[in-house]
Amino acid sequence: MRALTSREKRVLVLFAVFCSIWGWDHVRRRWSPDDAFETEHYRIESTATAEQTREIGQVAEIVYRGYAELLDRLELKVWAHSKLKMRLFKDRDEFRLCNRVYDWAEAFYRTPYCYQYYSASEAHPYHWMMHKATHQLNVEAACLRLPQWLDEGLACYVSTSRIVDDRLCLGQIDTNTYPVWWLDSMSLSGDLGADKSNGCVIPLRAIVSGQGGPDLNKQFNLYYLHWWSLAHFLMEWENGTHRAGVAQVIKDGASLAAFEKHIGPIEDVERQWYNH
């Protein structure tokens, strides 16, 4: 057996160092849930306290019932499904460490799990869960495939609704929720044309088509404000005038053409939405 060359030895040493670092990082990030809590529709793996986990489970069920009510208003249905899965981390640091999250994300949904942490320092420790759980319900309970503007819009519509007496009051806005708390940052003038020109308002055509708007990475909160407010408008304007149209838009793929067919000409709807 021939002796290794100096170069081969260096490669082996570097490989060993890489494996050691990878192994250490894997162990460091390994997540071992302390508890598995089950509700009627959810199974939650958790490192939060038992009390915190129960709270998340209770609110998840409130969201589930509210979502079922939303689908009923849209004449859609919840299909039979197995228990929905959640992973609840004890705090933000653990959530970010175990999931390699470094940017703005406070929760995320990746089939089949909804990932979130318990936000003990916030008024609503379950707020981020409500949003991501709606994405999960869109996919796993309603079997919907939605474009971003409507998927995020409905998730915001649900997660910004107030909880009163263990009931989700759809459309009743809780101002202590994202993205509602950014609404004042828009500095709307009351002049739609002027606000479109100065960038405060993204044209509705760009929102629905997904084309022609500003860079999402640079105007992240602005997009969420548009998605949320558009969904709220479509569900609540004039006592739900557009709800039947929304159901048809969803069934037709939620394209710009479907929007104009079932809701109305984009420029006319844009002004109604702006005023709303």
XYZ file of C-alpha atoms in Angstrom:
276
model
C 0.000 0.000 0.000
C 1.568 3.260 -1.083
C 2.123 6.159 1.266
C -0.188 9.139 0.979
C 1.120 12.258 -0.649
C 1.232 15.529 1.248
C -1.710 16.808 -0.761
C -3.798 13.703 -0.001
C -2.991 14.025 3.695
C -4.151 17.658 3.678
C -7.390 16.655 1.951
C -8.046 13.944 4.565
C -7.339 16.360 7.410
C -9.681 18.957 5.934
C -12.354 16.300 5.419
C -12.011 15.170 9.036
C -12.258 18.768 10.255
C -15.354 19.308 8.115
C -17.005 16.141 9.472
C -16.209 17.181 13.040
C -17.707 20.644 12.551
C -20.756 19.220 10.799
C -21.279 16.679 13.581
C -20.888 19.306 16.316
C -23.334 21.648 14.550
C -25.840 18.824 14.033
C -25.756 17.931 17.731
C -25.973 21.598 18.718
C -29.089 22.124 16.611
C -30.786 18.837 17.456
C -34.299 19.388 18.785
C -35.817 17.020 21.312
C -39.436 17.886 22.152
C -40.375 17.367 25.783
C -44.062 16.909 25.170
C -46.632 15.901 22.559
C -50.017 17.507 23.134
C -53.091 16.507 21.136
C -56.329 18.360 20.500
C -59.251 17.410 18.314
C -57.489 18.447 15.110
C -53.808 18.917 16.058
C -50.792 17.068 17.355
C -48.229 19.474 18.825
C -44.624 18.536 19.577
C -43.265 21.053 22.037
C -40.397 22.261 24.183
C -42.539 25.044 25.668
C -44.159 24.553 29.058
C -47.226 22.344 29.339
C -49.370 25.405 30.025
C -48.002 27.266 27.007
C -48.502 24.228 24.793
C -52.109 23.864 25.903
C -52.686 27.548 25.156
C -51.337 27.156 21.634
C -53.499 24.075 21.152
C -56.613 25.876 22.347
C -56.005 28.840 20.053
C -55.229 26.514 17.144
C -58.684 24.994 17.601
C -60.231 28.472 17.672
C -58.455 29.229 14.397
C -59.645 25.924 12.974
C -63.281 26.725 13.765
C -62.886 30.244 12.410
C -61.318 28.902 9.236
C -64.194 26.462 8.785
C -66.559 29.429 9.131
C -64.537 31.304 6.498
C -64.821 28.408 4.062
C -68.545 28.198 4.729
C -68.909 31.883 3.801
C -67.057 31.131 0.576
C -69.141 28.002 -0.078
C -66.016 25.859 0.130
C -65.402 22.908 2.444
C -62.963 21.292 4.836
C -61.988 17.895 3.486
C -61.271 14.856 5.639
C -57.685 14.921 6.889
C -55.424 13.420 9.523
C -54.393 15.449 12.554
C -52.462 18.561 11.609
C -48.899 18.685 12.924
C -47.198 21.514 14.754
C -43.783 22.028 16.280
C -43.683 24.554 19.098
C -40.319 25.881 20.295
C -39.881 27.339 23.755
C -38.600 30.699 22.520
C -37.330 32.623 19.504
C -33.679 31.720 20.055
C -34.389 27.996 20.060
C -36.656 28.321 17.012
C -33.937 30.113 15.051
C -31.127 27.842 16.159
C -32.864 24.559 15.367
C -34.293 25.698 12.041
C -31.385 27.808 10.747
C -33.639 30.868 10.591
C -31.659 34.089 10.311
C -33.913 36.582 8.571
C -37.376 38.035 9.263
C -39.269 34.732 9.628
C -41.034 34.325 12.984
C -42.765 31.094 11.963
C -43.100 28.987 8.845
C -45.086 26.157 7.339
C -43.319 23.302 5.618
C -45.474 20.267 4.931
C -46.444 18.545 7.126
C -45.428 20.800 10.049
C -46.330 24.294 11.161
C -43.234 25.638 12.998
C -43.451 28.431 15.560
C -42.193 29.533 18.947
C -44.034 30.730 22.032
C -43.804 34.549 21.984
C -43.959 35.147 25.728
C -42.954 38.815 25.391
C -45.782 39.677 22.955
C -49.393 40.548 23.663
C -50.503 37.528 21.627
C -48.005 34.684 22.131
C -49.880 32.712 19.484
C -50.038 35.410 16.799
C -47.457 33.946 14.393
C -49.001 30.508 14.776
C -52.387 31.821 13.657
C -50.936 33.036 10.374
C -48.953 29.918 9.526
C -51.719 27.607 10.704
C -53.966 29.237 8.097
C -51.443 28.390 5.383
C -51.492 24.831 6.673
C -55.280 24.760 6.597
C -55.313 26.135 3.045
C -53.184 23.206 1.910
C -54.132 20.287 4.149
C -57.751 20.967 5.116
C -59.202 22.911 2.181
C -56.844 21.457 -0.464
C -56.433 24.886 -2.073
C -53.615 25.951 -4.352
C -53.566 29.727 -4.210
C -51.304 32.436 -5.682
C -49.282 34.407 -3.165
C -51.580 37.438 -2.963
C -54.569 35.327 -1.941
C -52.740 32.730 0.145
C -51.056 35.440 2.217
C -54.166 37.624 2.146
C -56.395 34.953 3.661
C -53.732 34.049 6.234
C -53.543 37.720 7.259
C -57.330 38.044 7.261
C -57.591 35.169 9.734
C -54.585 36.050 11.900
C -55.577 39.727 12.297
C -59.115 38.860 13.406
C -59.940 39.318 17.083
C -60.570 36.409 19.433
C -63.535 37.102 21.713
C -64.915 34.526 24.168
C -62.991 31.704 22.479
C -64.365 32.609 19.065
C -62.534 34.056 16.086
C -64.473 37.119 14.975
C -63.612 37.147 11.282
C -62.968 40.612 9.906
C -62.936 42.365 13.300
C -59.433 43.790 13.165
C -57.044 43.366 16.073
C -54.675 46.321 15.705
C -51.986 44.548 17.734
C -51.250 42.121 14.909
C -48.985 41.970 11.865
C -49.206 43.593 9.349
C -51.879 45.908 10.765
C -49.404 47.561 13.111
C -47.534 48.841 10.014
C -50.600 50.545 8.520
C -49.648 54.035 9.703
C -46.347 53.717 7.851
C -48.188 53.971 4.517
C -48.997 57.689 5.068
C -51.937 57.606 2.671
C -52.947 60.997 1.287
C -56.492 60.177 0.184
C -55.486 60.631 -3.456
C -55.099 57.205 -5.098
C -53.185 58.514 -8.096
C -50.728 60.438 -5.960
C -50.168 57.500 -3.627
C -49.502 55.175 -6.559
C -47.045 57.701 -7.983
C -45.117 58.107 -4.739
C -44.985 54.367 -4.091
C -47.282 54.256 -1.046
C -49.737 52.111 -2.987
C -48.798 49.278 -5.319
C -51.194 49.115 -8.289
C -53.830 46.451 -7.768
C -53.045 45.000 -11.189
C -49.485 44.300 -10.010
C -50.697 42.750 -6.754
C -53.128 40.320 -8.392
C -50.981 39.473 -11.417
C -47.765 39.218 -9.394
C -45.986 41.277 -12.027
C -44.784 44.864 -12.244
C -44.611 45.737 -8.559
C -41.579 46.806 -6.509
C -38.997 44.336 -5.219
C -40.660 42.176 -2.555
C -37.430 41.914 -0.551
C -37.227 45.712 -0.326
C -40.973 46.355 0.283
C -41.839 43.312 2.373
C -44.188 44.972 4.871
C -45.853 47.038 2.150
C -46.777 43.888 0.226
C -48.231 42.279 3.340
C -50.304 45.378 3.994
C -51.672 45.129 0.457
C -52.379 41.395 0.661
C -54.120 41.761 4.023
C -56.172 44.834 3.127
C -57.240 43.353 -0.206
C -58.448 40.144 1.432
C -60.264 42.140 4.115
C -61.883 44.292 1.427
C -62.993 41.288 -0.612
C -64.517 39.602 2.438
C -66.017 42.600 4.230
C -66.793 45.431 1.786
C -70.488 46.333 1.837
C -71.398 43.356 4.021
C -69.571 40.841 1.896
C -70.736 41.891 -1.570
C -67.662 40.310 -3.168
C -67.616 37.015 -1.233
C -69.431 35.009 -3.874
C -67.025 36.405 -6.439
C -64.032 35.417 -4.290
C -65.250 31.814 -4.251
C -65.398 31.822 -8.029
C -61.998 33.485 -8.290
C -60.528 30.677 -6.172
C -62.197 27.992 -8.275
C -60.873 29.629 -11.455
C -57.276 29.798 -10.204
C -57.228 33.356 -8.801
C -55.628 34.817 -11.938
C -56.024 38.434 -13.000
C -58.541 37.337 -15.647
C -60.554 35.417 -13.054
C -60.440 38.424 -10.712
C -61.840 40.770 -13.344
C -64.431 38.238 -14.429
C -65.852 37.593 -10.963
C -65.017 40.755 -8.971
C -64.929 43.535 -11.572
C -62.644 45.692 -13.743
C -59.358 46.083 -11.907
C -59.329 49.901 -11.975
C -62.875 50.115 -10.562
C -62.134 47.596 -7.825
C -58.838 49.346 -7.059
C -60.653 52.545 -6.105
C -63.176 50.668 -3.922
C -60.318 48.847 -2.196
C -58.337 52.065 -1.679
C -61.338 53.777 -0.093
C -61.985 50.717 2.088
